Amino acid sequence: MSRPTLTELACTVLTTADGREKTHISREAAKTWFASVEAGNPLEIGNSQPPNDPSRPNRPELLPPNEVPRRRTGTEKGRIALLHAIAHIELNAVDLHWDIIPRFAHIKMPHGYFDDWVKAADEESKHFNLLCDRLEAMGSFYGDMPAHAGMWRAAKDTAEDFMGRLAIVPMVLEARGLDVTPGMIDLFKRVKDTKTTEALEIIYAEEVGHVAYGSKWFHFLCGRHDKDPKERFHTLVQTYFSGGLKPPFNDEKRAEAGLPLDFYWPMVREKS
Ligand SMILES: [Fe+2]
Ligand SMILES: [Fe+2]
């Protein structure tokens, strides 16, 4: 029986629309990859082309960021809306981590690079399901309310810039998750929602790894091309993230993930 390539597996995830189905296929793909690695015979990477936009379910309705209703997290309804927004981010993250594999498959990378993104995609799939379970336990579901339309923008902007993709997705966007998640954990602790607190704690712990993978492979490529990592990061953030970065930052977790202070603090745009 012929074996799939890793880029074929990635494209199957990207072209599946339903969230639960996408994450199921994603987790199976991760199992297939790691079983092949453990057997000492990893799947070929291949060269399947990813779609420009991943398939998504008909719902949620996607709205421009300024039209997504504001959340008041003091009410149960507001907390459901917050979990819905995070579930939407997690589903995008599943696609982002699978997309980087075929998108830049023409660039030779060590095996550990593929292991890292497959593991990250598998974890995002788990995160999406944990949040869907919480939404369903609270009488809602993913798709029940509108979500942010701009999430795939970073992927499109960096579709031809490998270092730009690593700088923006894990090292800016996922690092932002490290800044805001402790506040969310506190919010659910205060209302004694233990199950949601536990889900968010799992997510928080695993996201440190994703930022670290970004930093690791960004530094690897800087070494390959004889570039100064800090200068390169600053240039890429200015190119793709012109609004600048917003404090407060979680300096401790960012350090744990291999993001030094002088990478992001100089990128804070002074309010004029
Ligand atoms: Fe996640
Ligand atoms: Fe992540």
PDB file of C-alpha atoms and ligand atoms in Angstrom:
ATOM      1  CA  MET A   1       0.000   0.000   0.000  1.00  0.00           C
ATOM      2  CA  SER A   2       1.431   3.391  -0.908  1.00  0.00           C
ATOM      3  CA  ARG A   3       2.052   5.733   1.967  1.00  0.00           C
ATOM      4  CA  PRO A   4       0.853   9.345   1.972  1.00  0.00           C
ATOM      5  CA  THR A   5       3.450  12.110   2.031  1.00  0.00           C
ATOM      6  CA  LEU A   6       3.444  14.595   4.919  1.00  0.00           C
ATOM      7  CA  THR A   7       2.370  17.440   2.603  1.00  0.00           C
ATOM      8  CA  GLU A   8      -0.542  15.273   1.370  1.00  0.00           C
ATOM      9  CA  LEU A   9      -1.656  14.709   4.957  1.00  0.00           C
ATOM     10  CA  ALA A  10      -1.407  18.463   5.611  1.00  0.00           C
ATOM     11  CA  CYS A  11      -3.524  19.287   2.544  1.00  0.00           C
ATOM     12  CA  THR A  12      -6.213  16.800   3.615  1.00  0.00           C
ATOM     13  CA  VAL A  13      -6.555  18.681   6.920  1.00  0.00           C
ATOM     14  CA  LEU A  14      -6.559  22.081   5.181  1.00  0.00           C
ATOM     15  CA  THR A  15      -9.303  21.057   2.742  1.00  0.00           C
ATOM     16  CA  THR A  16     -11.638  19.660   5.439  1.00  0.00           C
ATOM     17  CA  ALA A  17     -14.298  22.215   6.409  1.00  0.00           C
ATOM     18  CA  ASP A  18     -16.010  20.997   9.596  1.00  0.00           C
ATOM     19  CA  GLY A  19     -14.079  21.829  12.781  1.00  0.00           C
ATOM     20  CA  ARG A  20     -14.560  18.531  14.602  1.00  0.00           C
ATOM     21  CA  GLU A  21     -13.781  16.595  11.415  1.00  0.00           C
ATOM     22  CA  LYS A  22     -10.747  18.765  10.593  1.00  0.00           C
ATOM     23  CA  THR A  23      -9.303  18.259  14.069  1.00  0.00           C
ATOM     24  CA  HIS A  24     -10.018  14.509  13.986  1.00  0.00           C
ATOM     25  CA  ILE A  25      -8.180  14.158  10.655  1.00  0.00           C
ATOM     26  CA  SER A  26      -5.398  16.375  12.010  1.00  0.00           C
ATOM     27  CA  ARG A  27      -4.875  14.164  15.063  1.00  0.00           C
ATOM     28  CA  GLU A  28      -4.900  11.005  12.902  1.00  0.00           C
ATOM     29  CA  ALA A  29      -2.368  12.613  10.532  1.00  0.00           C
ATOM     30  CA  ALA A  30      -0.103  13.419  13.496  1.00  0.00           C
ATOM     31  CA  LYS A  31      -0.353   9.778  14.669  1.00  0.00           C
ATOM     32  CA  THR A  32       0.553   8.540  11.183  1.00  0.00           C
ATOM     33  CA  TRP A  33       3.574  10.864  11.007  1.00  0.00           C
ATOM     34  CA  PHE A  34       4.923   9.997  14.460  1.00  0.00           C
ATOM     35  CA  ALA A  35       4.339   6.246  13.940  1.00  0.00           C
ATOM     36  CA  SER A  36       6.460   6.470  10.781  1.00  0.00           C
ATOM     37  CA  VAL A  37       9.172   8.401  12.659  1.00  0.00           C
ATOM     38  CA  GLU A  38       9.213   5.918  15.539  1.00  0.00           C
ATOM     39  CA  ALA A  39       9.453   3.027  13.087  1.00  0.00           C
ATOM     40  CA  GLY A  40      12.613   4.656  11.722  1.00  0.00           C
ATOM     41  CA  ASN A  41      11.013   5.149   8.306  1.00  0.00           C
ATOM     42  CA  PRO A  42       9.495   8.659   8.214  1.00  0.00           C
ATOM     43  CA  LEU A  43       6.988   9.546   5.516  1.00  0.00           C
ATOM     44  CA  GLU A  44       8.381  11.487   2.562  1.00  0.00           C
ATOM     45  CA  ILE A  45       7.682  15.233   2.776  1.00  0.00           C
ATOM     46  CA  GLY A  46       6.425  15.415  -0.836  1.00  0.00           C
ATOM     47  CA  ASN A  47       5.342  18.572  -2.622  1.00  0.00           C
ATOM     48  CA  SER A  48       1.520  18.777  -2.472  1.00  0.00           C
ATOM     49  CA  GLN A  49       0.333  22.375  -2.820  1.00  0.00           C
ATOM     50  CA  PRO A  50      -1.796  23.862  -0.036  1.00  0.00           C
ATOM     51  CA  PRO A  51      -5.000  25.806  -0.871  1.00  0.00           C
ATOM     52  CA  ASN A  52      -4.769  29.627  -0.641  1.00  0.00           C
ATOM     53  CA  ASP A  53      -7.487  29.526   2.001  1.00  0.00           C
ATOM     54  CA  PRO A  54      -8.244  26.494   4.152  1.00  0.00           C
ATOM     55  CA  SER A  55     -11.785  25.055   4.055  1.00  0.00           C
ATOM     56  CA  ARG A  56     -14.046  26.317   6.828  1.00  0.00           C
ATOM     57  CA  PRO A  57     -17.566  25.453   7.999  1.00  0.00           C
ATOM     58  CA  ASN A  58     -20.548  27.614   6.859  1.00  0.00           C
ATOM     59  CA  ARG A  59     -20.878  28.795  10.418  1.00  0.00           C
ATOM     60  CA  PRO A  60     -19.592  30.827  12.230  1.00  0.00           C
ATOM     61  CA  GLU A  61     -20.366  33.827  10.109  1.00  0.00           C
ATOM     62  CA  LEU A  62     -17.088  35.728   9.608  1.00  0.00           C
ATOM     63  CA  LEU A  63     -17.248  39.492  10.212  1.00  0.00           C
ATOM     64  CA  PRO A  64     -14.677  42.295   9.894  1.00  0.00           C
ATOM     65  CA  PRO A  65     -12.976  42.809  13.305  1.00  0.00           C
ATOM     66  CA  ASN A  66     -14.799  46.086  14.067  1.00  0.00           C
ATOM     67  CA  GLU A  67     -18.195  44.412  13.523  1.00  0.00           C
ATOM     68  CA  VAL A  68     -17.649  41.475  15.899  1.00  0.00           C
ATOM     69  CA  PRO A  69     -19.853  42.267  18.954  1.00  0.00           C
ATOM     70  CA  ARG A  70     -17.934  43.324  22.067  1.00  0.00           C
ATOM     71  CA  ARG A  71     -17.805  40.828  24.930  1.00  0.00           C
ATOM     72  CA  ARG A  72     -18.757  41.562  28.524  1.00  0.00           C
ATOM     73  CA  THR A  73     -17.046  38.824  30.457  1.00  0.00           C
ATOM     74  CA  GLY A  74     -18.918  39.592  33.694  1.00  0.00           C
ATOM     75  CA  THR A  75     -21.844  37.508  32.397  1.00  0.00           C
ATOM     76  CA  GLU A  76     -22.070  33.846  31.409  1.00  0.00           C
ATOM     77  CA  LYS A  77     -23.054  34.937  27.892  1.00  0.00           C
ATOM     78  CA  GLY A  78     -19.920  37.071  27.672  1.00  0.00           C
ATOM     79  CA  ARG A  79     -17.740  34.206  28.881  1.00  0.00           C
ATOM     80  CA  ILE A  80     -19.282  31.900  26.244  1.00  0.00           C
ATOM     81  CA  ALA A  81     -18.464  34.554  23.614  1.00  0.00           C
ATOM     82  CA  LEU A  82     -14.869  34.660  24.890  1.00  0.00           C
ATOM     83  CA  LEU A  83     -14.521  30.848  24.637  1.00  0.00           C
ATOM     84  CA  HIS A  84     -16.057  30.987  21.162  1.00  0.00           C
ATOM     85  CA  ALA A  85     -13.447  33.541  20.089  1.00  0.00           C
ATOM     86  CA  ILE A  86     -10.626  31.363  21.470  1.00  0.00           C
ATOM     87  CA  ALA A  87     -12.044  28.248  19.740  1.00  0.00           C
ATOM     88  CA  HIS A  88     -11.954  30.225  16.491  1.00  0.00           C
ATOM     89  CA  ILE A  89      -8.294  31.129  17.097  1.00  0.00           C
ATOM     90  CA  GLU A  90      -7.464  27.464  17.818  1.00  0.00           C
ATOM     91  CA  LEU A  91      -9.106  26.282  14.576  1.00  0.00           C
ATOM     92  CA  ASN A  92      -7.083  28.848  12.641  1.00  0.00           C
ATOM     93  CA  ALA A  93      -3.973  27.683  14.480  1.00  0.00           C
ATOM     94  CA  VAL A  94      -4.611  24.072  13.347  1.00  0.00           C
ATOM     95  CA  ASP A  95      -4.601  25.298   9.757  1.00  0.00           C
ATOM     96  CA  LEU A  96      -1.613  27.614  10.281  1.00  0.00           C
ATOM     97  CA  HIS A  97       0.590  24.810  11.626  1.00  0.00           C
ATOM     98  CA  TRP A  98      -0.382  22.421   8.820  1.00  0.00           C
ATOM     99  CA  ASP A  99      -0.063  25.171   6.197  1.00  0.00           C
ATOM    100  CA  ILE A 100       3.586  25.991   6.983  1.00  0.00           C
ATOM    101  CA  ILE A 101       4.601  22.404   6.054  1.00  0.00           C
ATOM    102  CA  PRO A 102       3.484  22.287   2.378  1.00  0.00           C
ATOM    103  CA  ARG A 103       3.753  26.089   1.889  1.00  0.00           C
ATOM    104  CA  PHE A 104       7.527  26.029   2.374  1.00  0.00           C
ATOM    105  CA  ALA A 105       8.240  22.385   1.501  1.00  0.00           C
ATOM    106  CA  HIS A 106      10.615  23.530  -1.255  1.00  0.00           C
ATOM    107  CA  ILE A 107      13.007  24.777   1.463  1.00  0.00           C
ATOM    108  CA  LYS A 108      15.109  21.961   2.913  1.00  0.00           C
ATOM    109  CA  MET A 109      14.685  21.661   6.672  1.00  0.00           C
ATOM    110  CA  PRO A 110      15.844  19.107   9.279  1.00  0.00           C
ATOM    111  CA  HIS A 111      13.408  16.425  10.414  1.00  0.00           C
ATOM    112  CA  GLY A 112      12.881  17.976  13.827  1.00  0.00           C
ATOM    113  CA  TYR A 113      11.284  20.980  12.139  1.00  0.00           C
ATOM    114  CA  PHE A 114       8.470  18.780  10.775  1.00  0.00           C
ATOM    115  CA  ASP A 115       8.082  16.980  14.115  1.00  0.00           C
ATOM    116  CA  ASP A 116       7.610  20.338  15.846  1.00  0.00           C
ATOM    117  CA  TRP A 117       4.849  21.652  13.567  1.00  0.00           C
ATOM    118  CA  VAL A 118       2.997  18.337  13.436  1.00  0.00           C
ATOM    119  CA  LYS A 119       3.055  18.246  17.251  1.00  0.00           C
ATOM    120  CA  ALA A 120       1.865  21.877  17.428  1.00  0.00           C
ATOM    121  CA  ALA A 121      -0.982  21.157  14.970  1.00  0.00           C
ATOM    122  CA  ASP A 122      -1.980  18.100  17.002  1.00  0.00           C
ATOM    123  CA  GLU A 123      -2.066  20.192  20.189  1.00  0.00           C
ATOM    124  CA  GLU A 124      -4.128  22.966  18.538  1.00  0.00           C
ATOM    125  CA  SER A 125      -6.609  20.274  17.453  1.00  0.00           C
ATOM    126  CA  LYS A 126      -6.883  19.136  21.066  1.00  0.00           C
ATOM    127  CA  HIS A 127      -7.334  22.780  22.185  1.00  0.00           C
ATOM    128  CA  PHE A 128     -10.170  23.344  19.702  1.00  0.00           C
ATOM    129  CA  ASN A 129     -11.951  20.218  20.945  1.00  0.00           C
ATOM    130  CA  LEU A 130     -11.467  21.131  24.619  1.00  0.00           C
ATOM    131  CA  LEU A 131     -13.094  24.522  23.943  1.00  0.00           C
ATOM    132  CA  CYS A 132     -15.918  23.007  21.861  1.00  0.00           C
ATOM    133  CA  ASP A 133     -16.613  20.618  24.746  1.00  0.00           C
ATOM    134  CA  ARG A 134     -16.821  23.572  27.152  1.00  0.00           C
ATOM    135  CA  LEU A 135     -19.064  25.568  24.792  1.00  0.00           C
ATOM    136  CA  GLU A 136     -21.378  22.573  24.417  1.00  0.00           C
ATOM    137  CA  ALA A 137     -21.475  21.998  28.190  1.00  0.00           C
ATOM    138  CA  MET A 138     -22.546  25.652  28.536  1.00  0.00           C
ATOM    139  CA  GLY A 139     -25.390  25.242  26.005  1.00  0.00           C
ATOM    140  CA  SER A 140     -23.595  26.737  23.001  1.00  0.00           C
ATOM    141  CA  PHE A 141     -21.394  25.405  20.167  1.00  0.00           C
ATOM    142  CA  TYR A 142     -18.694  26.576  17.754  1.00  0.00           C
ATOM    143  CA  GLY A 143     -20.575  28.378  14.978  1.00  0.00           C
ATOM    144  CA  ASP A 144     -23.254  29.743  17.319  1.00  0.00           C
ATOM    145  CA  MET A 145     -22.041  33.353  17.002  1.00  0.00           C
ATOM    146  CA  PRO A 146     -20.042  35.454  14.537  1.00  0.00           C
ATOM    147  CA  ALA A 147     -16.242  35.313  14.513  1.00  0.00           C
ATOM    148  CA  HIS A 148     -13.312  37.382  13.326  1.00  0.00           C
ATOM    149  CA  ALA A 149     -12.711  37.294   9.543  1.00  0.00           C
ATOM    150  CA  GLY A 150      -9.112  38.534   9.571  1.00  0.00           C
ATOM    151  CA  MET A 151      -7.384  35.489  11.036  1.00  0.00           C
ATOM    152  CA  TRP A 152      -5.943  34.095   7.824  1.00  0.00           C
ATOM    153  CA  ARG A 153      -4.478  37.473   6.862  1.00  0.00           C
ATOM    154  CA  ALA A 154      -1.076  36.786   8.461  1.00  0.00           C
ATOM    155  CA  ALA A 155      -0.831  33.511   6.540  1.00  0.00           C
ATOM    156  CA  LYS A 156      -1.573  35.228   3.234  1.00  0.00           C
ATOM    157  CA  ASP A 157       0.787  38.124   3.897  1.00  0.00           C
ATOM    158  CA  THR A 158       3.658  35.733   4.602  1.00  0.00           C
ATOM    159  CA  ALA A 159       2.800  33.034   2.022  1.00  0.00           C
ATOM    160  CA  GLU A 160       6.081  33.672   0.220  1.00  0.00           C
ATOM    161  CA  ASP A 161       8.256  34.682   3.136  1.00  0.00           C
ATOM    162  CA  PHE A 162       9.335  31.761   5.294  1.00  0.00           C
ATOM    163  CA  MET A 163      11.142  33.833   7.929  1.00  0.00           C
ATOM    164  CA  GLY A 164       8.250  36.301   7.916  1.00  0.00           C
ATOM    165  CA  ARG A 165       5.825  33.444   8.627  1.00  0.00           C
ATOM    166  CA  LEU A 166       7.914  32.250  11.589  1.00  0.00           C
ATOM    167  CA  ALA A 167       8.345  35.786  12.929  1.00  0.00           C
ATOM    168  CA  ILE A 168       4.648  36.710  12.699  1.00  0.00           C
ATOM    169  CA  VAL A 169       2.684  33.552  13.476  1.00  0.00           C
ATOM    170  CA  PRO A 170       4.441  31.894  16.415  1.00  0.00           C
ATOM    171  CA  MET A 171       6.685  34.759  17.591  1.00  0.00           C
ATOM    172  CA  VAL A 172       4.107  37.582  17.454  1.00  0.00           C
ATOM    173  CA  LEU A 173       0.582  36.108  17.382  1.00  0.00           C
ATOM    174  CA  GLU A 174       1.066  33.011  19.521  1.00  0.00           C
ATOM    175  CA  ALA A 175       3.327  34.973  21.904  1.00  0.00           C
ATOM    176  CA  ARG A 176       0.402  37.368  22.378  1.00  0.00           C
ATOM    177  CA  GLY A 177      -1.587  34.346  23.586  1.00  0.00           C
ATOM    178  CA  LEU A 178       0.972  33.910  26.392  1.00  0.00           C
ATOM    179  CA  ASP A 179       0.330  37.535  27.448  1.00  0.00           C
ATOM    180  CA  VAL A 180      -3.466  37.284  27.646  1.00  0.00           C
ATOM    181  CA  THR A 181      -4.168  33.713  28.784  1.00  0.00           C
ATOM    182  CA  PRO A 182      -3.339  34.155  32.520  1.00  0.00           C
ATOM    183  CA  GLY A 183      -6.053  36.846  32.760  1.00  0.00           C
ATOM    184  CA  MET A 184      -8.577  34.483  31.188  1.00  0.00           C
ATOM    185  CA  ILE A 185      -7.603  31.683  33.571  1.00  0.00           C
ATOM    186  CA  ASP A 186      -8.191  34.086  36.492  1.00  0.00           C
ATOM    187  CA  LEU A 187     -11.584  35.058  35.084  1.00  0.00           C
ATOM    188  CA  PHE A 188     -12.812  31.437  35.031  1.00  0.00           C
ATOM    189  CA  LYS A 189     -11.224  30.714  38.427  1.00  0.00           C
ATOM    190  CA  ARG A 190     -13.155  33.627  39.941  1.00  0.00           C
ATOM    191  CA  VAL A 191     -16.478  32.138  38.798  1.00  0.00           C
ATOM    192  CA  LYS A 192     -15.316  28.671  39.986  1.00  0.00           C
ATOM    193  CA  ASP A 193     -15.560  27.132  36.522  1.00  0.00           C
ATOM    194  CA  THR A 194     -12.969  24.420  37.190  1.00  0.00           C
ATOM    195  CA  LYS A 195     -13.344  22.578  33.882  1.00  0.00           C
ATOM    196  CA  THR A 196     -12.787  25.672  31.744  1.00  0.00           C
ATOM    197  CA  THR A 197      -9.883  26.700  34.000  1.00  0.00           C
ATOM    198  CA  GLU A 198      -8.264  23.274  33.460  1.00  0.00           C
ATOM    199  CA  ALA A 199      -8.741  23.479  29.686  1.00  0.00           C
ATOM    200  CA  LEU A 200      -7.143  26.936  29.565  1.00  0.00           C
ATOM    201  CA  GLU A 201      -4.242  25.766  31.746  1.00  0.00           C
ATOM    202  CA  ILE A 202      -3.497  22.932  29.288  1.00  0.00           C
ATOM    203  CA  ILE A 203      -3.619  25.412  26.411  1.00  0.00           C
ATOM    204  CA  TYR A 204      -1.362  27.902  28.228  1.00  0.00           C
ATOM    205  CA  ALA A 205       1.280  25.267  29.003  1.00  0.00           C
ATOM    206  CA  GLU A 206       1.377  23.920  25.444  1.00  0.00           C
ATOM    207  CA  GLU A 207       1.415  27.312  23.721  1.00  0.00           C
ATOM    208  CA  VAL A 208       4.833  28.059  25.253  1.00  0.00           C
ATOM    209  CA  GLY A 209       6.139  25.199  23.107  1.00  0.00           C
ATOM    210  CA  HIS A 210       4.688  26.645  19.900  1.00  0.00           C
ATOM    211  CA  VAL A 211       6.350  30.015  20.465  1.00  0.00           C
ATOM    212  CA  ALA A 212       9.596  28.158  21.256  1.00  0.00           C
ATOM    213  CA  TYR A 213       9.408  26.193  17.978  1.00  0.00           C
ATOM    214  CA  GLY A 214       8.993  29.484  16.125  1.00  0.00           C
ATOM    215  CA  SER A 215      11.988  31.029  17.852  1.00  0.00           C
ATOM    216  CA  LYS A 216      14.115  27.893  17.366  1.00  0.00           C
ATOM    217  CA  TRP A 217      13.549  27.642  13.602  1.00  0.00           C
ATOM    218  CA  PHE A 218      13.725  31.403  13.099  1.00  0.00           C
ATOM    219  CA  HIS A 219      17.181  31.390  14.718  1.00  0.00           C
ATOM    220  CA  PHE A 220      18.141  28.323  12.676  1.00  0.00           C
ATOM    221  CA  LEU A 221      17.342  30.149   9.428  1.00  0.00           C
ATOM    222  CA  CYS A 222      19.160  33.303  10.572  1.00  0.00           C
ATOM    223  CA  GLY A 223      22.227  31.112  11.100  1.00  0.00           C
ATOM    224  CA  ARG A 224      21.830  29.533   7.678  1.00  0.00           C
ATOM    225  CA  HIS A 225      21.625  32.945   5.969  1.00  0.00           C
ATOM    226  CA  ASP A 226      24.133  34.703   8.243  1.00  0.00           C
ATOM    227  CA  LYS A 227      21.580  37.257   9.504  1.00  0.00           C
ATOM    228  CA  ASP A 228      21.371  38.941  12.886  1.00  0.00           C
ATOM    229  CA  PRO A 229      18.177  37.440  14.447  1.00  0.00           C
ATOM    230  CA  LYS A 230      17.127  40.542  16.380  1.00  0.00           C
ATOM    231  CA  GLU A 231      17.560  42.915  13.418  1.00  0.00           C
ATOM    232  CA  ARG A 232      15.809  40.484  11.083  1.00  0.00           C
ATOM    233  CA  PHE A 233      12.895  40.079  13.518  1.00  0.00           C
ATOM    234  CA  HIS A 234      12.501  43.846  13.838  1.00  0.00           C
ATOM    235  CA  THR A 235      12.456  44.311  10.050  1.00  0.00           C
ATOM    236  CA  LEU A 236       9.855  41.563   9.604  1.00  0.00           C
ATOM    237  CA  VAL A 237       7.589  42.916  12.355  1.00  0.00           C
ATOM    238  CA  GLN A 238       7.779  46.376  10.743  1.00  0.00           C
ATOM    239  CA  THR A 239       6.906  44.837   7.367  1.00  0.00           C
ATOM    240  CA  TYR A 240       4.009  42.621   8.396  1.00  0.00           C
ATOM    241  CA  PHE A 241       2.811  44.082  11.696  1.00  0.00           C
ATOM    242  CA  SER A 242       3.001  47.801  11.141  1.00  0.00           C
ATOM    243  CA  GLY A 243       0.724  48.672  14.092  1.00  0.00           C
ATOM    244  CA  GLY A 244       3.509  47.616  16.490  1.00  0.00           C
ATOM    245  CA  LEU A 245       3.272  45.277  19.489  1.00  0.00           C
ATOM    246  CA  LYS A 246       1.143  45.975  22.551  1.00  0.00           C
ATOM    247  CA  PRO A 247       2.239  45.589  26.165  1.00  0.00           C
ATOM    248  CA  PRO A 248       1.718  44.319  28.798  1.00  0.00           C
ATOM    249  CA  PHE A 249       3.934  41.365  27.883  1.00  0.00           C
ATOM    250  CA  ASN A 250       4.388  38.131  29.792  1.00  0.00           C
ATOM    251  CA  ASP A 251       8.168  38.538  29.941  1.00  0.00           C
ATOM    252  CA  GLU A 252       8.729  35.372  31.955  1.00  0.00           C
ATOM    253  CA  LYS A 253       6.835  32.999  29.639  1.00  0.00           C
ATOM    254  CA  ARG A 254       8.241  34.749  26.583  1.00  0.00           C
ATOM    255  CA  ALA A 255      11.750  34.147  27.964  1.00  0.00           C
ATOM    256  CA  GLU A 256      10.873  30.490  28.566  1.00  0.00           C
ATOM    257  CA  ALA A 257       9.846  30.311  24.888  1.00  0.00           C
ATOM    258  CA  GLY A 258      13.140  31.802  23.686  1.00  0.00           C
ATOM    259  CA  LEU A 259      11.898  35.344  22.993  1.00  0.00           C
ATOM    260  CA  PRO A 260      14.371  37.853  24.465  1.00  0.00           C
ATOM    261  CA  LEU A 261      13.149  41.221  25.780  1.00  0.00           C
ATOM    262  CA  ASP A 262      15.063  43.169  23.139  1.00  0.00           C
ATOM    263  CA  PHE A 263      13.171  41.370  20.346  1.00  0.00           C
ATOM    264  CA  TYR A 264       9.739  42.746  21.242  1.00  0.00           C
ATOM    265  CA  TRP A 265      10.070  45.769  23.566  1.00  0.00           C
ATOM    266  CA  PRO A 266      11.604  47.988  20.816  1.00  0.00           C
ATOM    267  CA  MET A 267       8.581  47.111  18.638  1.00  0.00           C
ATOM    268  CA  VAL A 268       6.099  48.877  20.931  1.00  0.00           C
ATOM    269  CA  ARG A 269       4.630  51.827  19.079  1.00  0.00           C
ATOM    270  CA  GLU A 270       4.514  54.933  21.287  1.00  0.00           C
ATOM    271  CA  LYS A 271       0.997  56.392  21.499  1.00  0.00           C
ATOM    272  CA  SER A 272       1.020  59.766  19.714  1.00  0.00           C
TER     273      SER A 272
HETATM  274 FE    FE B   1      -3.698  26.472  20.899  1.00  0.00          FE
HETATM  275 FE    FE B   2      -0.398  27.485  19.389  1.00  0.00          FE
END
